[in-house]
Amino acid sequence: MKENSSLNNVLWILGLVVAFPIALVLIGYGVKTLPGLLHLSYAQQFADNAQIFVDATKTTLLLTVTSGVLGIFLGTVTGIAKLSGFAPFRWLASFYVWVFRGTPLIVQILFAFNAVPSIVPSVVDLPDFDFYAPMVALALNQGAYNAEVIRASIQAIPRGQTEAARSLGLSGIQAMWLVILPQAVRVSIPPLVNNIVSLLKDTSLATVVGTLELANAIDRFKSQTFLVIPSYVTSASIYLFLTTVMTLFTNELERRFKTKSR
Amino acid sequence: MKKTALLLGAILLTATAGARTFDEIKAAGTIKIATEGAFKPFNYFVGKKLTGFEVELGDAIAKKLGLKVQWVTQPFDSLIIGVTQNRYDFAIASHGINEERAKVVDFSDPHYCTGGQIVSKSPNIKTAAQLNGKRVAVQVGTSYLSNVQKVKGAKVKTFPKDTDAVQALISGTVDAWVSDKFVVLDAQKANPKVKWQLGDLLFQEKIAMVINKGNTSVTEALNGALADILKDGTYAKISKKYFGTDVSCK
């Protein structure tokens, strides 16, 4: 039984890894052929630009994955720091959450791209600064929201769990790592998924600093062809498709954690 | 049921109603003009007040036509779409005349002539050939974008506004910027500390007002008024105020 579930897990992770490359292929194929199959007058313009849309979608996904992973890491560290017994950690964590949750993401992205180079001039020599600047801004923003999720999830675990762990002789850190966090993770999954789905859509804000992600590519296409409705319908469909694939896997993740806890 | 059908019909009718002809505008007494409001010195805000070369030109044209003006400001890449949807009577926002645009809108006679200039902070980036492999900032939806895309090896970076593109050049996150030569001059004046390197003109272009396709009565009225203000010296006066020279197409 146990072997079977670990095989299941491997399959699940494998699915997650190949799902998005397959999604990219499907998107490229769809953009290239769908308008033609429907005999739409602008099919050729879409076919010509299909590869650009695919490349831009790749950037969107890359931006989501990198800043999502960083954001979860930052959120976990900050969430735990917010519950720390050492006051300066709490202050630092609260200050970070206060700043990044209280200011608009678009301002954070513009700041990262336009203001940071005046403070640290050497960053502009980075090969893909217009990717890294919005990535860092998105990660910091995600981190602030995730921190509250993690904190709330830890606090949702009854105090008795800590007390029981401590009375069994575990240290504070051991109790957190072995007893509290595994239970908190289960509580935190739905809100974390929520944040990641928002993140995928929020990457479209990177347009303001010239990152060639999906929203920017569609914008260029729209302003060259003046095909307003087809452009927006395409961009909305691609985003919807990506979030659907994503939630397919996260729903499964939720289900797995639920059965384990029972 | 009948009411809903009537209401729906009314909505559909207004949605498909054509552009206002010049007679209809004249009867209403106010012309609706759209511009971007972020393209110094052509159209920009000083505090709350919309001003600039094209804004004053628009006002002068309306005055010649005996009309009051209602200004609308919109992001640049929405302007042509707004014209085709009749949200305003015309747009004066430094639209270069090109084929793609001519497919969906009509152009007036050009109200100034200019060129797309290469700007950088390095003396080694001055010609189109030297843009090979360089990151070049341009505003999305502009003729600068389509022209830079034709340059071999240039890595195009698009920004929603020219002000964002120039900021990217100043902070060094791009190697070059291509924009209207007068906008470049203005940016240079506003940021004297930056080591500007002005390069070649990537291309020449004629700039005109944008009117909805087939709305000839408005196009003719605008052309007539433009010819009048060119003749009576109003144009030259406005042009000298902003550029120190007459920028009309000769």
Short mmCIF file of C-alpha atoms in Angstrom, two decimals:
data_model
loop_
_atom_site.label_atom_id
_atom_site.label_comp_id
_atom_site.label_asym_id
_atom_site.label_seq_id
_atom_site.Cartn_x
_atom_site.Cartn_y
_atom_site.Cartn_z
CA MET A 1 0.00 0.00 0.00
CA LYS A 2 2.76 2.37 0.99
CA GLU A 3 4.81 1.64 -2.13
CA ASN A 4 1.78 2.25 -4.24
CA SER A 5 1.23 5.73 -2.80
CA SER A 6 4.87 6.71 -3.27
CA LEU A 7 4.64 5.59 -6.88
CA ASN A 8 1.52 7.72 -7.09
CA ASN A 9 3.44 10.67 -5.73
CA VAL A 10 6.21 10.21 -8.28
CA LEU A 11 3.62 10.10 -11.06
CA TRP A 12 1.97 13.22 -9.69
CA ILE A 13 5.24 15.17 -9.61
CA LEU A 14 6.13 13.87 -13.06
CA GLY A 15 2.75 15.06 -14.31
CA LEU A 16 3.31 18.48 -12.78
CA VAL A 17 6.72 18.76 -14.47
CA VAL A 18 5.51 17.81 -17.96
CA ALA A 19 2.06 19.45 -17.78
CA PHE A 20 3.24 22.96 -18.54
CA PRO A 21 5.54 22.11 -21.46
CA ILE A 22 2.60 20.17 -22.92
CA ALA A 23 0.33 23.15 -22.23
CA LEU A 24 2.78 25.37 -24.14
CA VAL A 25 2.71 23.06 -27.14
CA LEU A 26 -1.10 23.01 -27.02
CA ILE A 27 -1.27 26.80 -26.82
CA GLY A 28 1.05 27.18 -29.80
CA TYR A 29 -0.95 24.66 -31.79
CA GLY A 30 -4.25 26.25 -30.78
CA VAL A 31 -3.21 29.79 -31.69
CA LYS A 32 -1.82 28.59 -35.01
CA THR A 33 -4.76 26.48 -36.14
CA LEU A 34 -7.94 27.39 -34.23
CA PRO A 35 -8.70 30.71 -36.01
CA GLY A 36 -8.11 28.94 -39.33
CA LEU A 37 -10.43 26.05 -38.43
CA LEU A 38 -13.11 28.59 -37.56
CA HIS A 39 -12.49 30.33 -40.92
CA LEU A 40 -11.82 33.67 -39.28
CA SER A 41 -10.49 36.42 -41.54
CA TYR A 42 -7.49 37.15 -39.31
CA ALA A 43 -6.32 33.51 -39.01
CA GLN A 44 -3.07 34.24 -40.85
CA GLN A 45 -2.07 37.03 -38.47
CA PHE A 46 -2.53 34.66 -35.54
CA ALA A 47 -0.62 31.86 -37.26
CA ASP A 48 2.29 34.23 -37.94
CA ASN A 49 2.46 35.28 -34.29
CA ALA A 50 1.83 31.90 -32.63
CA GLN A 51 5.52 31.38 -31.77
CA ILE A 52 5.77 34.82 -30.15
CA PHE A 53 2.74 34.02 -27.97
CA VAL A 54 4.30 30.70 -26.94
CA ASP A 55 7.64 32.33 -26.05
CA ALA A 56 5.84 35.01 -24.07
CA THR A 57 3.73 32.40 -22.25
CA LYS A 58 6.97 30.62 -21.37
CA THR A 59 8.22 33.82 -19.74
CA THR A 60 4.93 34.18 -17.87
CA LEU A 61 5.24 30.64 -16.51
CA LEU A 62 8.90 31.04 -15.64
CA LEU A 63 8.09 34.25 -13.79
CA THR A 64 5.29 32.48 -11.89
CA VAL A 65 7.37 29.44 -10.93
CA THR A 66 10.48 31.31 -9.81
CA SER A 67 8.71 34.04 -7.88
CA GLY A 68 6.20 31.51 -6.54
CA VAL A 69 8.90 29.26 -5.06
CA LEU A 70 10.82 32.23 -3.68
CA GLY A 71 7.58 33.65 -2.32
CA ILE A 72 6.73 30.47 -0.43
CA PHE A 73 10.23 30.34 1.05
CA LEU A 74 10.07 34.01 2.09
CA GLY A 75 6.57 33.54 3.42
CA THR A 76 7.53 30.55 5.56
CA VAL A 77 10.54 32.31 7.04
CA THR A 78 8.57 35.49 7.70
CA GLY A 79 5.51 33.65 9.02
CA ILE A 80 7.61 31.77 11.57
CA ALA A 81 9.53 34.93 12.43
CA LYS A 82 6.24 36.66 13.19
CA LEU A 83 5.61 34.07 15.92
CA SER A 84 9.16 34.17 17.22
CA GLY A 85 9.86 34.74 20.89
CA PHE A 86 12.68 37.11 19.92
CA ALA A 87 11.09 40.55 19.49
CA PRO A 88 13.41 42.03 16.78
CA PHE A 89 12.52 39.09 14.48
CA ARG A 90 8.84 39.85 14.99
CA TRP A 91 9.36 43.56 14.27
CA LEU A 92 11.40 42.88 11.15
CA ALA A 93 8.84 40.41 9.81
CA SER A 94 5.93 42.73 10.58
CA PHE A 95 7.70 45.64 8.91
CA TYR A 96 8.28 43.62 5.75
CA VAL A 97 4.66 42.45 5.57
CA TRP A 98 3.45 45.99 6.29
CA VAL A 99 5.44 47.50 3.41
CA PHE A 100 4.84 44.85 0.74
CA ARG A 101 1.19 44.16 1.49
CA GLY A 102 0.41 47.84 1.88
CA THR A 103 1.79 49.14 -1.43
CA PRO A 104 0.58 48.34 -4.95
CA LEU A 105 2.43 45.57 -6.77
CA ILE A 106 2.80 47.77 -9.86
CA VAL A 107 4.71 50.35 -7.79
CA GLN A 108 6.95 47.59 -6.41
CA ILE A 109 7.74 46.35 -9.92
CA LEU A 110 8.45 49.86 -11.21
CA PHE A 111 10.63 50.51 -8.16
CA ALA A 112 12.61 47.31 -8.70
CA PHE A 113 13.20 48.15 -12.35
CA ASN A 114 13.65 51.93 -12.33
CA ALA A 115 14.81 52.91 -8.85
CA VAL A 116 17.06 50.02 -7.85
CA PRO A 117 19.59 50.78 -10.65
CA SER A 118 20.11 54.27 -9.22
CA ILE A 119 20.96 52.71 -5.84
CA VAL A 120 23.00 49.74 -7.17
CA PRO A 121 24.13 50.71 -10.71
CA SER A 122 25.81 47.36 -11.43
CA VAL A 123 22.50 45.41 -11.53
CA VAL A 124 21.76 46.70 -15.02
CA ASP A 125 24.63 44.58 -16.35
CA LEU A 126 22.66 41.45 -15.48
CA PRO A 127 21.77 39.72 -18.75
CA ASP A 128 18.03 39.54 -18.05
CA PHE A 129 17.43 42.40 -15.68
CA ASP A 130 13.96 43.00 -17.11
CA PHE A 131 13.12 39.46 -16.00
CA TYR A 132 14.81 39.49 -12.58
CA ALA A 133 13.51 42.89 -11.48
CA PRO A 134 9.80 41.96 -11.74
CA MET A 135 10.62 38.47 -10.45
CA VAL A 136 12.09 39.82 -7.23
CA ALA A 137 9.23 42.29 -6.81
CA LEU A 138 6.65 39.54 -7.35
CA ALA A 139 8.47 37.19 -4.95
CA LEU A 140 8.64 39.83 -2.20
CA ASN A 141 4.97 40.65 -2.69
CA GLN A 142 3.99 36.97 -2.59
CA GLY A 143 6.18 36.46 0.47
CA ALA A 144 4.26 39.11 2.40
CA TYR A 145 0.90 37.53 1.64
CA ASN A 146 2.18 33.99 2.23
CA ALA A 147 3.66 35.03 5.58
CA GLU A 148 0.20 35.77 6.92
CA VAL A 149 -1.08 32.44 5.56
CA ILE A 150 1.73 30.52 7.27
CA ARG A 151 1.33 32.41 10.51
CA ALA A 152 -2.42 31.79 10.59
CA SER A 153 -1.93 28.11 9.74
CA ILE A 154 0.55 27.63 12.57
CA GLN A 155 -1.76 29.40 14.97
CA ALA A 156 -4.61 27.16 13.83
CA ILE A 157 -2.86 24.14 15.32
CA PRO A 158 -4.10 23.72 18.90
CA ARG A 159 -1.66 24.80 21.60
CA GLY A 160 -1.93 21.37 23.17
CA GLN A 161 0.10 19.94 20.27
CA THR A 162 3.11 22.03 21.21
CA GLU A 163 2.66 21.27 24.88
CA ALA A 164 2.41 17.55 24.17
CA ALA A 165 5.51 17.63 21.96
CA ARG A 166 7.48 19.57 24.56
CA SER A 167 6.44 17.27 27.37
CA LEU A 168 7.68 14.34 25.29
CA GLY A 169 11.07 15.99 25.46
CA LEU A 170 11.30 17.65 22.02
CA SER A 171 13.05 21.00 21.83
CA GLY A 172 11.15 24.08 20.63
CA ILE A 173 12.64 23.82 17.15
CA GLN A 174 12.00 20.06 16.98
CA ALA A 175 8.38 20.55 18.08
CA MET A 176 7.89 23.17 15.37
CA TRP A 177 9.58 21.13 12.64
CA LEU A 178 8.24 17.65 13.50
CA VAL A 179 4.83 18.31 14.99
CA ILE A 180 3.43 21.75 14.22
CA LEU A 181 4.64 22.51 10.68
CA PRO A 182 3.46 19.22 9.10
CA GLN A 183 -0.02 19.91 10.40
CA ALA A 184 0.12 23.60 9.47
CA VAL A 185 1.12 22.79 5.89
CA ARG A 186 -2.18 21.00 5.37
CA VAL A 187 -4.15 24.01 6.59
CA SER A 188 -2.10 26.41 4.50
CA ILE A 189 -2.46 24.69 1.13
CA PRO A 190 -5.77 26.20 -0.05
CA PRO A 191 -4.80 29.83 0.70
CA LEU A 192 -1.29 29.30 -0.73
CA VAL A 193 -2.80 27.93 -3.94
CA ASN A 194 -5.04 30.97 -4.03
CA ASN A 195 -1.96 33.22 -3.85
CA ILE A 196 -0.16 31.30 -6.61
CA VAL A 197 -3.14 31.58 -8.94
CA SER A 198 -3.22 35.33 -8.29
CA LEU A 199 0.51 35.43 -8.90
CA LEU A 200 0.13 33.83 -12.33
CA LYS A 201 -2.23 36.60 -13.33
CA ASP A 202 -0.21 39.31 -11.59
CA THR A 203 2.82 38.54 -13.77
CA SER A 204 0.96 40.51 -16.44
CA LEU A 205 1.95 43.66 -14.52
CA ALA A 206 5.56 43.10 -15.63
CA THR A 207 4.44 44.67 -18.92
CA VAL A 208 5.13 48.09 -17.39
CA VAL A 209 8.85 47.42 -17.32
CA GLY A 210 8.97 45.93 -20.81
CA THR A 211 9.21 42.24 -19.89
CA LEU A 212 7.98 40.32 -22.90
CA GLU A 213 5.43 38.15 -21.12
CA LEU A 214 2.00 37.15 -22.37
CA ALA A 215 0.17 40.41 -21.68
CA ASN A 216 2.92 42.44 -23.37
CA ALA A 217 3.02 40.18 -26.43
CA ILE A 218 -0.74 40.42 -26.86
CA ASP A 219 -0.51 44.19 -26.40
CA ARG A 220 2.04 44.46 -29.20
CA PHE A 221 -0.09 42.22 -31.40
CA LYS A 222 -3.21 44.24 -30.68
CA SER A 223 -1.58 47.57 -31.41
CA GLN A 224 -0.22 46.31 -34.72
CA THR A 225 -3.33 44.52 -35.97
CA PHE A 226 -6.07 46.49 -34.15
CA LEU A 227 -7.85 43.17 -33.56
CA VAL A 228 -9.18 44.19 -30.16
CA ILE A 229 -11.64 41.45 -29.29
CA PRO A 230 -9.63 38.50 -30.72
CA SER A 231 -6.51 39.72 -28.87
CA TYR A 232 -8.18 39.95 -25.48
CA VAL A 233 -10.10 36.72 -25.96
CA THR A 234 -6.83 34.95 -26.80
CA SER A 235 -4.96 36.36 -23.83
CA ALA A 236 -7.85 35.58 -21.45
CA SER A 237 -8.11 32.03 -22.84
CA ILE A 238 -4.41 31.36 -22.38
CA TYR A 239 -4.41 32.65 -18.79
CA LEU A 240 -7.56 30.64 -18.06
CA PHE A 241 -6.00 27.53 -19.55
CA LEU A 242 -2.85 27.92 -17.44
CA THR A 243 -4.74 28.51 -14.20
CA THR A 244 -6.96 25.51 -14.98
CA VAL A 245 -3.97 23.22 -15.46
CA MET A 246 -2.49 24.60 -12.27
CA THR A 247 -5.61 24.05 -10.16
CA LEU A 248 -5.97 20.54 -11.55
CA PHE A 249 -2.73 19.65 -9.81
CA THR A 250 -3.28 21.65 -6.67
CA ASN A 251 -6.73 20.12 -6.15
CA GLU A 252 -5.05 16.73 -6.29
CA LEU A 253 -2.41 17.95 -3.84
CA GLU A 254 -5.12 19.04 -1.44
CA ARG A 255 -6.88 15.71 -1.75
CA ARG A 256 -3.67 13.84 -0.95
CA PHE A 257 -2.96 15.84 2.18
CA LYS A 258 -6.53 15.42 3.33
CA THR A 259 -6.48 11.59 3.12
CA LYS A 260 -3.15 11.43 4.88
CA SER A 261 -4.44 13.38 7.83
CA ARG A 262 -7.37 11.03 8.38
CA MET B 1 -40.74 41.84 -22.50
CA LYS B 2 -41.46 44.44 -25.12
CA LYS B 3 -39.66 47.04 -23.02
CA THR B 4 -36.55 44.89 -22.75
CA ALA B 5 -36.58 44.32 -26.50
CA LEU B 6 -36.90 48.06 -27.09
CA LEU B 7 -34.11 48.80 -24.66
CA LEU B 8 -31.88 46.19 -26.27
CA GLY B 9 -32.67 47.64 -29.67
CA ALA B 10 -31.78 51.12 -28.46
CA ILE B 11 -28.46 49.89 -27.05
CA LEU B 12 -27.62 48.08 -30.28
CA LEU B 13 -28.54 51.16 -32.30
CA THR B 14 -26.29 53.46 -30.30
CA ALA B 15 -23.52 50.87 -30.43
CA THR B 16 -23.64 50.68 -34.21
CA ALA B 17 -24.30 54.40 -34.76
CA GLY B 18 -21.67 55.83 -37.10
CA ALA B 19 -19.16 58.56 -36.44
CA ARG B 20 -20.49 62.08 -36.03
CA THR B 21 -20.33 63.99 -39.29
CA PHE B 22 -18.96 67.53 -39.23
CA ASP B 23 -22.49 68.97 -39.47
CA GLU B 24 -23.54 66.99 -36.41
CA ILE B 25 -20.50 68.23 -34.48
CA LYS B 26 -21.20 71.79 -35.60
CA ALA B 27 -24.81 71.48 -34.38
CA ALA B 28 -23.61 70.16 -31.02
CA GLY B 29 -21.08 72.99 -30.75
CA THR B 30 -18.36 70.89 -29.05
CA ILE B 31 -15.75 68.66 -30.65
CA LYS B 32 -14.26 65.77 -28.70
CA ILE B 33 -10.52 65.44 -29.25
CA ALA B 34 -8.39 62.63 -27.85
CA THR B 35 -4.69 62.67 -27.04
CA GLU B 36 -2.28 60.76 -24.86
CA GLY B 37 -1.13 63.34 -22.33
CA ALA B 38 2.26 61.70 -21.70
CA PHE B 39 4.28 62.71 -24.77
CA LYS B 40 6.18 65.83 -23.87
CA PRO B 41 6.40 68.34 -25.55
CA PHE B 42 3.51 67.36 -27.85
CA ASN B 43 0.84 66.54 -25.31
CA TYR B 44 1.43 66.45 -21.56
CA PHE B 45 0.12 67.64 -18.24
CA VAL B 46 1.39 70.61 -16.23
CA GLY B 47 -0.26 69.86 -12.93
CA LYS B 48 -3.89 69.35 -13.86
CA LYS B 49 -3.68 71.26 -17.13
CA LEU B 50 -3.32 69.42 -20.42
CA THR B 51 -0.96 71.30 -22.69
CA GLY B 52 1.68 70.87 -25.39
CA PHE B 53 2.21 71.58 -29.06
CA GLU B 54 -0.56 69.29 -30.31
CA VAL B 55 -3.00 70.38 -27.64
CA GLU B 56 -2.55 74.04 -28.59
CA LEU B 57 -2.81 73.05 -32.25
CA GLY B 58 -6.06 71.18 -31.54
CA ASP B 59 -7.42 74.20 -29.69
CA ALA B 60 -6.44 76.51 -32.58
CA ILE B 61 -8.10 74.22 -35.14
CA ALA B 62 -11.30 74.03 -33.10
CA LYS B 63 -11.28 77.80 -32.73
CA LYS B 64 -10.98 78.17 -36.52
CA LEU B 65 -13.95 75.84 -36.90
CA GLY B 66 -15.96 77.80 -34.33
CA LEU B 67 -16.17 74.89 -31.91
CA LYS B 68 -15.58 74.35 -28.22
CA VAL B 69 -13.21 71.53 -27.27
CA GLN B 70 -13.62 68.63 -24.92
CA TRP B 71 -10.24 66.91 -24.41
CA VAL B 72 -9.98 63.21 -23.63
CA THR B 73 -6.72 61.54 -22.55
CA GLN B 74 -6.13 57.83 -23.18
CA PRO B 75 -3.16 55.44 -23.29
CA PHE B 76 -1.52 55.76 -26.71
CA ASP B 77 -2.23 52.25 -27.95
CA SER B 78 -5.95 52.69 -27.15
CA LEU B 79 -6.32 55.89 -29.17
CA ILE B 80 -6.83 54.41 -32.63
CA ILE B 81 -9.21 51.81 -31.23
CA GLY B 82 -11.16 54.63 -29.54
CA VAL B 83 -11.36 56.49 -32.85
CA THR B 84 -12.74 53.41 -34.61
CA GLN B 85 -15.32 53.04 -31.84
CA ASN B 86 -16.35 56.73 -32.17
CA ARG B 87 -15.53 57.55 -28.59
CA TYR B 88 -14.18 60.90 -29.82
CA ASP B 89 -14.28 62.79 -33.11
CA PHE B 90 -10.57 62.57 -33.80
CA ALA B 91 -7.19 62.04 -32.14
CA ILE B 92 -4.17 64.31 -32.33
CA ALA B 93 -1.37 62.38 -30.67
CA SER B 94 1.68 62.21 -32.97
CA HIS B 95 0.48 59.29 -35.05
CA GLY B 96 2.93 58.63 -37.87
CA ILE B 97 1.23 57.84 -41.14
CA ASN B 98 1.70 54.15 -41.99
CA GLU B 99 0.00 51.38 -43.93
CA GLU B 100 -1.21 49.29 -40.98
CA ARG B 101 -2.99 52.24 -39.44
CA ALA B 102 -4.36 53.44 -42.78
CA LYS B 103 -6.23 50.14 -43.04
CA VAL B 104 -8.43 51.03 -40.07
CA VAL B 105 -8.47 54.85 -39.88
CA ASP B 106 -8.15 57.93 -42.11
CA PHE B 107 -5.35 60.45 -41.74
CA SER B 108 -5.59 64.23 -42.07
CA ASP B 109 -2.89 66.22 -43.85
CA PRO B 110 0.31 65.98 -41.79
CA HIS B 111 0.52 68.50 -38.96
CA TYR B 112 4.27 68.09 -38.53
CA CYS B 113 7.21 66.13 -39.89
CA THR B 114 9.80 64.37 -37.80
CA GLY B 115 11.95 61.27 -37.51
CA GLY B 116 12.67 58.42 -35.14
CA GLN B 117 15.98 59.13 -33.45
CA ILE B 118 18.41 56.65 -31.94
CA VAL B 119 19.49 57.76 -28.46
CA SER B 120 21.96 56.13 -26.10
CA LYS B 121 24.54 56.89 -23.44
CA SER B 122 27.38 55.30 -25.41
CA PRO B 123 29.21 56.92 -28.33
CA ASN B 124 29.33 53.46 -29.95
CA ILE B 125 25.57 53.26 -30.49
CA LYS B 126 24.58 55.77 -33.12
CA THR B 127 23.55 53.95 -36.26
CA ALA B 128 20.97 51.27 -37.03
CA ALA B 129 23.77 48.74 -37.63
CA GLN B 130 25.17 49.41 -34.14
CA LEU B 131 21.83 48.44 -32.60
CA ASN B 132 22.64 44.81 -33.44
CA GLY B 133 22.54 42.79 -30.22
CA LYS B 134 21.55 45.81 -28.14
CA ARG B 135 18.50 46.27 -25.95
CA VAL B 136 16.39 48.98 -27.53
CA ALA B 137 13.48 50.61 -25.67
CA VAL B 138 10.41 51.82 -27.54
CA GLN B 139 6.82 52.61 -26.68
CA VAL B 140 4.28 49.91 -27.53
CA GLY B 141 1.88 50.57 -30.39
CA THR B 142 4.10 53.21 -32.02
CA SER B 143 5.70 53.43 -35.45
CA TYR B 144 9.05 53.39 -33.62
CA LEU B 145 8.26 49.84 -32.54
CA SER B 146 7.53 48.61 -36.07
CA ASN B 147 10.66 50.33 -37.37
CA VAL B 148 12.96 49.01 -34.64
CA GLN B 149 11.58 45.51 -35.23
CA LYS B 150 12.96 45.78 -38.76
CA VAL B 151 16.49 46.47 -37.47
CA LYS B 152 18.61 43.34 -37.67
CA GLY B 153 19.62 41.91 -34.29
CA ALA B 154 18.02 44.61 -32.15
CA LYS B 155 16.48 43.28 -28.92
CA VAL B 156 13.25 45.20 -28.70
CA LYS B 157 11.89 46.15 -25.28
CA THR B 158 8.43 47.67 -25.26
CA PHE B 159 7.11 50.02 -22.61
CA PRO B 160 3.57 51.30 -22.10
CA LYS B 161 4.76 54.93 -22.22
CA ASP B 162 7.72 56.81 -23.66
CA THR B 163 8.38 58.23 -20.21
CA ASP B 164 8.99 54.64 -19.00
CA ALA B 165 11.26 53.93 -21.97
CA VAL B 166 13.42 57.00 -21.33
CA GLN B 167 13.61 56.09 -17.62
CA ALA B 168 14.95 52.67 -18.63
CA LEU B 169 17.65 54.34 -20.74
CA ILE B 170 18.62 56.72 -17.95
CA SER B 171 18.91 53.92 -15.37
CA GLY B 172 20.85 51.84 -17.91
CA THR B 173 18.48 48.88 -18.08
CA VAL B 174 18.41 49.27 -21.87
CA ASP B 175 21.22 50.30 -24.24
CA ALA B 176 19.28 52.58 -26.53
CA TRP B 177 15.96 54.30 -26.98
CA VAL B 178 14.21 55.20 -30.21
CA SER B 179 11.65 57.98 -30.22
CA ASP B 180 10.59 61.19 -31.89
CA LYS B 181 13.53 63.57 -32.31
CA PHE B 182 11.69 66.40 -30.56
CA VAL B 183 10.76 64.20 -27.62
CA VAL B 184 14.43 63.27 -27.39
CA LEU B 185 15.45 66.94 -27.33
CA ASP B 186 12.96 67.58 -24.57
CA ALA B 187 14.16 64.60 -22.51
CA GLN B 188 17.73 65.84 -22.96
CA LYS B 189 16.75 69.30 -21.71
CA ALA B 190 14.93 67.85 -18.70
CA ASN B 191 17.86 65.59 -17.66
CA PRO B 192 21.05 67.63 -18.22
CA LYS B 193 23.15 65.36 -15.99
CA VAL B 194 22.73 62.34 -18.28
CA LYS B 195 25.47 61.86 -20.92
CA TRP B 196 23.18 61.76 -23.96
CA GLN B 197 24.46 60.51 -27.29
CA LEU B 198 22.19 61.44 -30.16
CA GLY B 199 22.47 59.07 -33.10
CA ASP B 200 20.99 58.85 -36.57
CA LEU B 201 17.39 59.24 -37.56
CA LEU B 202 16.23 55.65 -38.02
CA PHE B 203 13.46 56.82 -40.36
CA GLN B 204 11.54 59.93 -41.39
CA GLU B 205 7.86 60.26 -40.85
CA LYS B 206 4.84 62.45 -41.37
CA ILE B 207 2.58 62.95 -38.38
CA ALA B 208 -1.15 63.43 -38.83
CA MET B 209 -4.46 63.53 -37.03
CA VAL B 210 -6.48 60.30 -36.92
CA ILE B 211 -10.15 60.20 -37.94
CA ASN B 212 -12.51 57.23 -38.19
CA LYS B 213 -12.47 55.49 -41.57
CA GLY B 214 -14.73 57.15 -44.11
CA ASN B 215 -15.65 60.16 -41.95
CA THR B 216 -14.61 62.50 -44.77
CA SER B 217 -16.56 65.59 -43.64
CA VAL B 218 -14.48 65.75 -40.44
CA THR B 219 -11.21 65.04 -42.30
CA GLU B 220 -11.96 67.85 -44.77
CA ALA B 221 -12.89 70.29 -42.01
CA LEU B 222 -9.62 69.51 -40.16
CA ASN B 223 -7.54 69.86 -43.32
CA GLY B 224 -9.19 73.20 -44.08
CA ALA B 225 -8.60 74.54 -40.57
CA LEU B 226 -5.00 73.27 -40.56
CA ALA B 227 -4.33 75.05 -43.88
CA ASP B 228 -5.85 78.23 -42.43
CA ILE B 229 -3.72 78.28 -39.27
CA LEU B 230 -0.62 77.46 -41.35
CA LYS B 231 -1.38 80.48 -43.55
CA ASP B 232 -2.32 83.03 -40.88
CA GLY B 233 0.80 82.40 -38.74
CA THR B 234 -0.97 80.76 -35.78
CA TYR B 235 0.87 77.49 -36.49
CA ALA B 236 4.29 79.15 -36.71
CA LYS B 237 3.66 80.93 -33.42
CA ILE B 238 2.77 77.73 -31.56
CA SER B 239 5.64 75.85 -33.18
CA LYS B 240 8.20 78.52 -32.21
CA LYS B 241 6.92 78.47 -28.64
CA TYR B 242 7.70 74.75 -28.26
CA PHE B 243 10.59 74.11 -30.66
CA GLY B 244 12.07 77.50 -31.52
CA THR B 245 11.48 76.65 -35.17
CA ASP B 246 8.67 75.84 -37.62
CA VAL B 247 8.18 72.06 -37.64
CA SER B 248 5.53 71.91 -40.38
CA CYS B 249 6.12 69.62 -43.38
CA LYS B 250 7.50 71.63 -46.26
#
